[in-house]
Structures are given as C-alpha cells and as structure tokens.
Amino acid sequence: MLLLGTVTYNIAKDWDLDTILTKLPPLGFEGVELRTTHAHGVEVSLSDAERAEVRKRFSDAGLELAGLGSAFEYHSDDPAEVRRNIEGTKEFIHLAHDIGAPGVKVRPNGIPEGADPEATFRQIGESLLEVGEYGEGFGVEIRVEVHGRDTARFPQFATIMNHANHRNVTVCWNSNPTDLIDGSIEPAFGMVADRIGLVHINELHSGYPYRTLFRLLNESGYQGFTLAEIPDSPEPDRLLRYYRALWEALQPDHESD
C-alpha cells in the first residue's frame, strides 16, 4: 500500500513544527520528511529533552515522521570533505533515532571535474557502507537519493548502489526525467527495484509516468511513502488538496478499463 506524504522542501519550508503537525493530516497527508535548515527547526542542535518532545508531538498528532532529509554527499575529491559528510550523517542518525525517524536521506551529487567516474562511484559506495552499518546499530535506514549530474543517471546510480551493498542502504527514488531509458522507467526501476526504501515525487502533471511508477512500486512489494517534493504556493492548502486528489486518481486501482 502506498502512502502520501510531503517533504518540507519547498512547500513547507517556512512552516514551523506546529503548522506541519496540525495542517497536514486534515489535508490527507499521512507523513512528512523534515528537510534540514528549514523553519521547523528539527536539527542536531536539539537537546535530549527537545528531541523527546518532538517524538511525542508526532505521536500525539497522528502524523508519521517518514524520515529526515539531509544534504550529505560523498563524491568530493577532498578526503577531509568526505569525512566531514560521513560524520555529519552519523550525527543525523543519532537525531533520527532520538525523535523516532526511521531513516536519513543522503545523496550523491555528481563527479568532480577530472575525477575518474568509476573511482568516484566506489568512493560514494564505500562511504554509504560506513554510514549504513553505523545506522543499522540505531535502527535508522540510509536512503540514497537518485541525485546529481551523471550520478542520477542509470546505470551509473545502480553502480553506486552495488558498491554500497548493505541491507541498511536503500534507494530514495527521485522521479527524475533521466530515469527514462528509451522512453520508459522500467529498465532503471528494475536495476534497483528490490532496494527502494523511499520515493520522492514532484509535479504530478509534469509528464513523468507516475501511473507506471505507482504500478511498479506495488508490483515490487513496496509499502511506504511517496513524498511530494513540490514548489511553495500562496495557497498551500488548496494545492495540497488537489495534489491528494490527483495522486489518488493515478493509483493503479483507478485505471480505466
């Protein structure tokens, strides 16, 4: 069963936590991925007591905390920068554990100029292995967003995931135009179908084959969130109501004969 939620990038970037918790459930959204640096303020700087309060507030509100959205990446040709991102990811793993988030989203973000692509893919994969193993000890999954010039393309992204062959390192499908190979998302989807841990979706009218994606997710046995990653709006409530209705219309059980 697919669930609908949203990320706080960008539709809810200016909402505080009270607004997120009170606004989303009545609009038909069942969960949220909290993006770092945004107005809700759920960051590693929170004290133990504040983290416990965030956890309680989500439980009381009946809104699922689908995960934390970070911007940590591991492609740099500077080893110190890679290490900084690895250690930052570990801090977010602690935060996720403390507030009850099941996963942390990370990403590749391209290939440094002049770098060997295969060596970069291996470096990213080995970094993901380290944070994946660390996260497993806290019950926090690492979700790797299909992201970045070159690294968002298949089969390149699948190569990164092959280097990060760990049960706690999963794919955050990102609904990119580059998912299409010869006009279809099925070849790319098939490369990672058994490792999808989260799904980001965007404008449902964009021409991306969402009906096919939702069918493939159901057929693969995926049961989890599809999270709207859409621009802000001066009428967010109205937009999100329409988004929910279109999302429902694109589900496989709504296909016409």
mmCIF file of C-alpha atoms in Angstrom:
data_model
loop_
_atom_site.group_PDB
_atom_site.id
_atom_site.type_symbol
_atom_site.label_atom_id
_atom_site.label_comp_id
_atom_site.label_asym_id
_atom_site.label_seq_id
_atom_site.Cartn_x
_atom_site.Cartn_y
_atom_site.Cartn_z
ATOM 1 C CA MET A 1 0.000 0.000 0.000
ATOM 2 C CA LEU A 2 1.356 3.412 -0.970
ATOM 3 C CA LEU A 3 1.101 6.335 1.425
ATOM 4 C CA LEU A 4 1.138 10.039 0.575
ATOM 5 C CA GLY A 5 3.293 12.499 2.442
ATOM 6 C CA THR A 6 5.426 15.520 1.709
ATOM 7 C CA VAL A 7 8.946 16.737 2.198
ATOM 8 C CA THR A 8 9.442 20.192 3.670
ATOM 9 C CA TYR A 9 11.332 21.246 0.532
ATOM 10 C CA ASN A 10 9.859 23.548 -0.650
ATOM 11 C CA ILE A 11 6.105 23.528 0.007
ATOM 12 C CA ALA A 12 6.554 23.607 3.788
ATOM 13 C CA LYS A 13 9.973 25.187 4.174
ATOM 14 C CA ASP A 14 8.540 28.145 6.100
ATOM 15 C CA TRP A 15 6.214 26.142 8.361
ATOM 16 C CA ASP A 16 7.078 25.671 11.982
ATOM 17 C CA LEU A 17 6.511 22.302 13.600
ATOM 18 C CA ASP A 18 3.078 23.269 14.938
ATOM 19 C CA THR A 19 1.912 24.132 11.423
ATOM 20 C CA ILE A 20 3.237 20.874 9.978
ATOM 21 C CA LEU A 21 1.571 18.768 12.668
ATOM 22 C CA THR A 22 -1.808 20.488 12.502
ATOM 23 C CA LYS A 23 -2.077 21.256 8.789
ATOM 24 C CA LEU A 24 -1.011 18.058 7.003
ATOM 25 C CA PRO A 25 -3.369 15.392 8.430
ATOM 26 C CA PRO A 26 -6.619 17.243 7.541
ATOM 27 C CA LEU A 27 -5.294 17.719 4.007
ATOM 28 C CA GLY A 28 -4.922 13.960 3.553
ATOM 29 C CA PHE A 29 -1.157 13.717 4.058
ATOM 30 C CA GLU A 30 -0.028 10.852 6.251
ATOM 31 C CA GLY A 31 3.632 11.650 6.819
ATOM 32 C CA VAL A 32 6.472 14.115 6.347
ATOM 33 C CA GLU A 33 10.205 14.106 5.694
ATOM 34 C CA LEU A 34 11.780 17.022 7.549
ATOM 35 C CA ARG A 35 14.428 18.777 5.456
ATOM 36 C CA THR A 36 17.380 20.228 7.337
ATOM 37 C CA THR A 37 17.789 24.046 7.615
ATOM 38 C CA HIS A 38 14.054 24.766 7.303
ATOM 39 C CA ALA A 39 11.742 26.613 9.659
ATOM 40 C CA HIS A 40 10.599 23.617 11.710
ATOM 41 C CA GLY A 41 13.996 23.645 13.425
ATOM 42 C CA VAL A 42 14.462 19.887 13.909
ATOM 43 C CA GLU A 43 18.254 19.835 13.862
ATOM 44 C CA VAL A 44 21.161 18.133 15.615
ATOM 45 C CA SER A 45 21.405 21.123 17.953
ATOM 46 C CA LEU A 46 18.280 19.949 19.833
ATOM 47 C CA SER A 47 18.797 18.842 23.424
ATOM 48 C CA ASP A 48 17.771 15.396 24.629
ATOM 49 C CA ALA A 49 14.610 16.851 26.158
ATOM 50 C CA GLU A 50 13.744 18.702 22.949
ATOM 51 C CA ARG A 51 14.244 15.547 20.906
ATOM 52 C CA ALA A 52 11.937 13.623 23.216
ATOM 53 C CA GLU A 53 9.337 16.381 22.835
ATOM 54 C CA VAL A 54 9.487 16.218 19.021
ATOM 55 C CA ARG A 55 8.945 12.461 19.181
ATOM 56 C CA LYS A 56 5.965 12.875 21.499
ATOM 57 C CA ARG A 57 4.398 15.617 19.410
ATOM 58 C CA PHE A 58 4.454 13.474 16.264
ATOM 59 C CA SER A 59 2.921 10.574 18.141
ATOM 60 C CA ASP A 60 0.179 12.762 19.585
ATOM 61 C CA ALA A 61 -0.590 14.406 16.224
ATOM 62 C CA GLY A 62 -1.113 11.136 14.351
ATOM 63 C CA LEU A 63 1.331 12.237 11.634
ATOM 64 C CA GLU A 64 4.122 9.837 10.712
ATOM 65 C CA LEU A 65 7.665 11.128 10.700
ATOM 66 C CA ALA A 66 8.764 9.473 7.464
ATOM 67 C CA GLY A 67 12.406 10.499 7.775
ATOM 68 C CA LEU A 68 14.969 13.273 7.855
ATOM 69 C CA GLY A 69 16.165 14.902 4.653
ATOM 70 C CA SER A 70 19.836 15.829 4.775
ATOM 71 C CA ALA A 71 22.192 17.179 2.105
ATOM 72 C CA PHE A 72 25.164 14.989 2.993
ATOM 73 C CA GLU A 73 27.132 13.760 -0.011
ATOM 74 C CA TYR A 74 30.329 11.785 -0.528
ATOM 75 C CA HIS A 75 31.671 12.497 -4.012
ATOM 76 C CA SER A 76 34.271 15.185 -3.200
ATOM 77 C CA ASP A 77 37.893 14.721 -4.270
ATOM 78 C CA ASP A 78 38.893 16.174 -0.856
ATOM 79 C CA PRO A 79 39.089 13.311 1.682
ATOM 80 C CA ALA A 80 38.527 15.727 4.571
ATOM 81 C CA GLU A 81 35.275 16.906 2.988
ATOM 82 C CA VAL A 82 34.091 13.331 2.535
ATOM 83 C CA ARG A 83 34.906 12.584 6.176
ATOM 84 C CA ARG A 84 33.012 15.699 7.295
ATOM 85 C CA ASN A 85 29.926 14.488 5.438
ATOM 86 C CA ILE A 86 30.220 10.981 6.871
ATOM 87 C CA GLU A 87 30.486 12.287 10.432
ATOM 88 C CA GLY A 88 27.628 14.721 9.818
ATOM 89 C CA THR A 89 25.486 11.833 8.625
ATOM 90 C CA LYS A 90 26.235 9.983 11.834
ATOM 91 C CA GLU A 91 25.017 12.974 13.861
ATOM 92 C CA PHE A 92 21.779 12.912 11.865
ATOM 93 C CA ILE A 93 21.451 9.180 12.546
ATOM 94 C CA HIS A 94 21.526 9.952 16.270
ATOM 95 C CA LEU A 95 18.911 12.669 15.794
ATOM 96 C CA ALA A 96 16.680 10.362 13.758
ATOM 97 C CA HIS A 97 16.926 7.645 16.401
ATOM 98 C CA ASP A 98 16.066 10.064 19.197
ATOM 99 C CA ILE A 99 12.989 11.579 17.519
ATOM 100 C CA GLY A 100 11.660 8.348 16.013
ATOM 101 C CA ALA A 101 12.526 8.897 12.349
ATOM 102 C CA PRO A 102 13.153 5.587 10.524
ATOM 103 C CA GLY A 103 15.677 6.920 8.030
ATOM 104 C CA VAL A 104 18.012 9.661 6.837
ATOM 105 C CA LYS A 105 18.094 10.750 3.199
ATOM 106 C CA VAL A 106 21.544 11.398 1.702
ATOM 107 C CA ARG A 107 22.708 11.807 -1.894
ATOM 108 C CA PRO A 108 25.454 11.630 -4.451
ATOM 109 C CA ASN A 109 25.886 14.955 -6.212
ATOM 110 C CA GLY A 110 27.923 14.401 -9.339
ATOM 111 C CA ILE A 111 31.515 13.655 -10.270
ATOM 112 C CA PRO A 112 34.312 16.168 -9.541
ATOM 113 C CA GLU A 113 35.894 17.661 -12.628
ATOM 114 C CA GLY A 114 38.706 15.458 -13.852
ATOM 115 C CA ALA A 115 37.900 12.604 -11.473
ATOM 116 C CA ASP A 116 37.632 9.003 -12.584
ATOM 117 C CA PRO A 117 33.904 8.173 -12.581
ATOM 118 C CA GLU A 118 34.372 4.566 -11.502
ATOM 119 C CA ALA A 119 36.629 5.574 -8.613
ATOM 120 C CA THR A 120 34.076 8.204 -7.556
ATOM 121 C CA PHE A 121 31.231 5.673 -7.658
ATOM 122 C CA ARG A 122 33.307 3.336 -5.481
ATOM 123 C CA GLN A 123 34.159 6.137 -3.029
ATOM 124 C CA ILE A 124 30.496 7.107 -2.680
ATOM 125 C CA GLY A 125 29.538 3.469 -2.229
ATOM 126 C CA GLU A 126 32.154 2.850 0.437
ATOM 127 C CA SER A 127 31.029 5.965 2.324
ATOM 128 C CA LEU A 128 27.442 4.722 2.170
ATOM 129 C CA LEU A 129 28.563 1.371 3.530
ATOM 130 C CA GLU A 130 30.114 3.080 6.550
ATOM 131 C CA VAL A 131 27.066 5.185 7.385
ATOM 132 C CA GLY A 132 24.718 2.293 6.570
ATOM 133 C CA GLU A 133 26.478 -0.010 9.004
ATOM 134 C CA TYR A 134 26.503 2.742 11.628
ATOM 135 C CA GLY A 135 22.832 3.488 11.128
ATOM 136 C CA GLU A 136 21.872 -0.155 11.449
ATOM 137 C CA GLY A 137 23.045 -0.063 15.053
ATOM 138 C CA PHE A 138 20.471 2.647 15.760
ATOM 139 C CA GLY A 139 17.643 1.246 13.649
ATOM 140 C CA VAL A 140 17.988 4.114 11.168
ATOM 141 C CA GLU A 141 17.994 3.407 7.437
ATOM 142 C CA ILE A 142 20.163 5.308 4.949
ATOM 143 C CA ARG A 143 18.130 6.335 1.882
ATOM 144 C CA VAL A 144 20.245 7.328 -1.122
ATOM 145 C CA GLU A 145 18.505 9.880 -3.323
ATOM 146 C CA VAL A 146 18.882 9.435 -7.078
ATOM 147 C CA HIS A 147 20.566 12.812 -7.469
ATOM 148 C CA GLY A 148 23.287 14.804 -9.173
ATOM 149 C CA ARG A 149 24.539 15.327 -12.683
ATOM 150 C CA ASP A 150 25.786 11.985 -14.012
ATOM 151 C CA THR A 151 25.212 10.224 -10.668
ATOM 152 C CA ALA A 152 21.417 10.457 -11.133
ATOM 153 C CA ARG A 153 21.613 8.546 -14.417
ATOM 154 C CA PHE A 154 21.154 4.838 -14.744
ATOM 155 C CA PRO A 155 23.053 2.538 -14.758
ATOM 156 C CA GLN A 156 25.577 4.856 -13.046
ATOM 157 C CA PHE A 157 23.413 5.206 -9.958
ATOM 158 C CA ALA A 158 22.916 1.438 -9.832
ATOM 159 C CA THR A 159 26.715 1.063 -9.862
ATOM 160 C CA ILE A 160 26.956 3.242 -6.751
ATOM 161 C CA MET A 161 24.349 1.090 -5.031
ATOM 162 C CA ASN A 162 26.234 -2.067 -5.999
ATOM 163 C CA HIS A 163 29.279 -0.679 -4.185
ATOM 164 C CA ALA A 164 27.009 0.059 -1.195
ATOM 165 C CA ASN A 165 25.693 -3.486 -0.948
ATOM 166 C CA HIS A 166 24.253 -3.374 2.561
ATOM 167 C CA ARG A 167 20.722 -4.148 3.706
ATOM 168 C CA ASN A 168 20.515 -0.827 5.560
ATOM 169 C CA VAL A 169 21.385 1.258 2.483
ATOM 170 C CA THR A 170 18.322 1.758 0.307
ATOM 171 C CA VAL A 171 17.265 3.875 -2.651
ATOM 172 C CA CYS A 172 15.256 7.084 -2.469
ATOM 173 C CA TRP A 173 13.646 7.077 -5.922
ATOM 174 C CA ASN A 174 13.520 10.713 -7.014
ATOM 175 C CA SER A 175 11.260 10.767 -10.113
ATOM 176 C CA ASN A 176 13.848 12.404 -12.394
ATOM 177 C CA PRO A 177 13.419 12.806 -16.161
ATOM 178 C CA THR A 178 16.715 10.946 -16.510
ATOM 179 C CA ASP A 179 15.041 7.810 -15.125
ATOM 180 C CA LEU A 180 13.629 7.198 -18.604
ATOM 181 C CA ILE A 181 15.651 4.872 -20.821
ATOM 182 C CA ASP A 182 14.300 4.619 -24.368
ATOM 183 C CA GLY A 183 11.142 6.322 -23.130
ATOM 184 C CA SER A 184 10.464 4.011 -20.189
ATOM 185 C CA ILE A 185 11.285 3.983 -16.480
ATOM 186 C CA GLU A 186 11.035 0.197 -16.307
ATOM 187 C CA PRO A 187 14.709 -0.572 -17.146
ATOM 188 C CA ALA A 188 16.017 1.823 -14.483
ATOM 189 C CA PHE A 189 13.418 0.736 -11.943
ATOM 190 C CA GLY A 190 14.395 -2.877 -12.483
ATOM 191 C CA MET A 191 18.006 -2.127 -11.559
ATOM 192 C CA VAL A 192 17.055 -1.065 -8.012
ATOM 193 C CA ALA A 193 13.509 -2.377 -7.505
ATOM 194 C CA ASP A 194 14.437 -4.608 -4.579
ATOM 195 C CA ARG A 195 16.202 -1.784 -2.711
ATOM 196 C CA ILE A 196 13.728 1.090 -2.740
ATOM 197 C CA GLY A 197 13.207 2.474 0.749
ATOM 198 C CA LEU A 198 11.543 5.793 -0.029
ATOM 199 C CA VAL A 199 10.049 7.635 -3.008
ATOM 200 C CA HIS A 200 10.066 11.326 -3.843
ATOM 201 C CA ILE A 201 7.502 12.555 -6.356
ATOM 202 C CA ASN A 202 7.066 16.034 -7.817
ATOM 203 C CA GLU A 203 4.550 17.775 -10.085
ATOM 204 C CA LEU A 204 2.057 15.064 -10.990
ATOM 205 C CA HIS A 205 1.150 16.866 -14.220
ATOM 206 C CA SER A 206 4.784 17.010 -15.398
ATOM 207 C CA GLY A 207 4.560 14.186 -17.920
ATOM 208 C CA TYR A 208 6.607 11.817 -15.773
ATOM 209 C CA PRO A 209 4.982 8.344 -15.974
ATOM 210 C CA TYR A 210 3.570 8.331 -12.463
ATOM 211 C CA ARG A 211 0.865 5.792 -13.169
ATOM 212 C CA THR A 212 3.579 3.376 -14.315
ATOM 213 C CA LEU A 213 5.740 4.210 -11.299
ATOM 214 C CA PHE A 214 2.918 3.536 -8.862
ATOM 215 C CA ARG A 215 2.144 0.247 -10.617
ATOM 216 C CA LEU A 216 5.801 -0.812 -10.475
ATOM 217 C CA LEU A 217 6.038 0.097 -6.806
ATOM 218 C CA ASN A 218 3.001 -2.009 -5.998
ATOM 219 C CA GLU A 219 4.256 -4.931 -8.077
ATOM 220 C CA SER A 220 7.666 -4.767 -6.359
ATOM 221 C CA GLY A 221 6.036 -5.082 -2.943
ATOM 222 C CA TYR A 222 6.989 -1.586 -1.846
ATOM 223 C CA GLN A 223 4.798 -0.404 1.004
ATOM 224 C CA GLY A 224 5.694 3.055 2.086
ATOM 225 C CA PHE A 225 5.658 6.742 1.371
ATOM 226 C CA THR A 226 5.565 8.670 -1.840
ATOM 227 C CA LEU A 227 6.573 12.146 -0.702
ATOM 228 C CA ALA A 228 5.622 15.291 -2.602
ATOM 229 C CA GLU A 229 8.611 17.489 -3.353
ATOM 230 C CA ILE A 230 6.914 20.483 -4.918
ATOM 231 C CA PRO A 231 7.323 24.288 -5.007
ATOM 232 C CA ASP A 232 5.785 26.577 -2.444
ATOM 233 C CA SER A 233 2.404 28.124 -3.150
ATOM 234 C CA PRO A 234 0.497 31.186 -1.930
ATOM 235 C CA GLU A 235 -2.432 28.762 -1.436
ATOM 236 C CA PRO A 236 -0.760 25.679 0.015
ATOM 237 C CA ASP A 237 -3.917 24.121 1.456
ATOM 238 C CA ARG A 238 -5.712 24.337 -1.872
ATOM 239 C CA LEU A 239 -2.705 22.975 -3.753
ATOM 240 C CA LEU A 240 -2.254 20.034 -1.394
ATOM 241 C CA ARG A 241 -5.931 19.074 -1.589
ATOM 242 C CA TYR A 242 -5.715 18.973 -5.378
ATOM 243 C CA TYR A 243 -2.427 17.076 -5.147
ATOM 244 C CA ARG A 244 -4.033 14.401 -2.980
ATOM 245 C CA ALA A 245 -6.919 14.017 -5.426
ATOM 246 C CA LEU A 246 -4.639 13.659 -8.452
ATOM 247 C CA TRP A 247 -2.346 11.245 -6.590
ATOM 248 C CA GLU A 248 -5.360 9.045 -5.836
ATOM 249 C CA ALA A 249 -6.514 9.206 -9.480
ATOM 250 C CA LEU A 250 -3.111 7.960 -10.653
ATOM 251 C CA GLN A 251 -3.118 4.850 -8.469
ATOM 252 C CA PRO A 252 -3.372 1.528 -10.352
ATOM 253 C CA ASP A 253 -6.830 0.697 -8.961
ATOM 254 C CA HIS A 254 -8.123 3.884 -10.617
ATOM 255 C CA GLU A 255 -7.009 2.897 -14.112
ATOM 256 C CA SER A 256 -9.787 2.883 -16.658
ATOM 257 C CA ASP A 257 -10.630 -0.354 -18.465
#
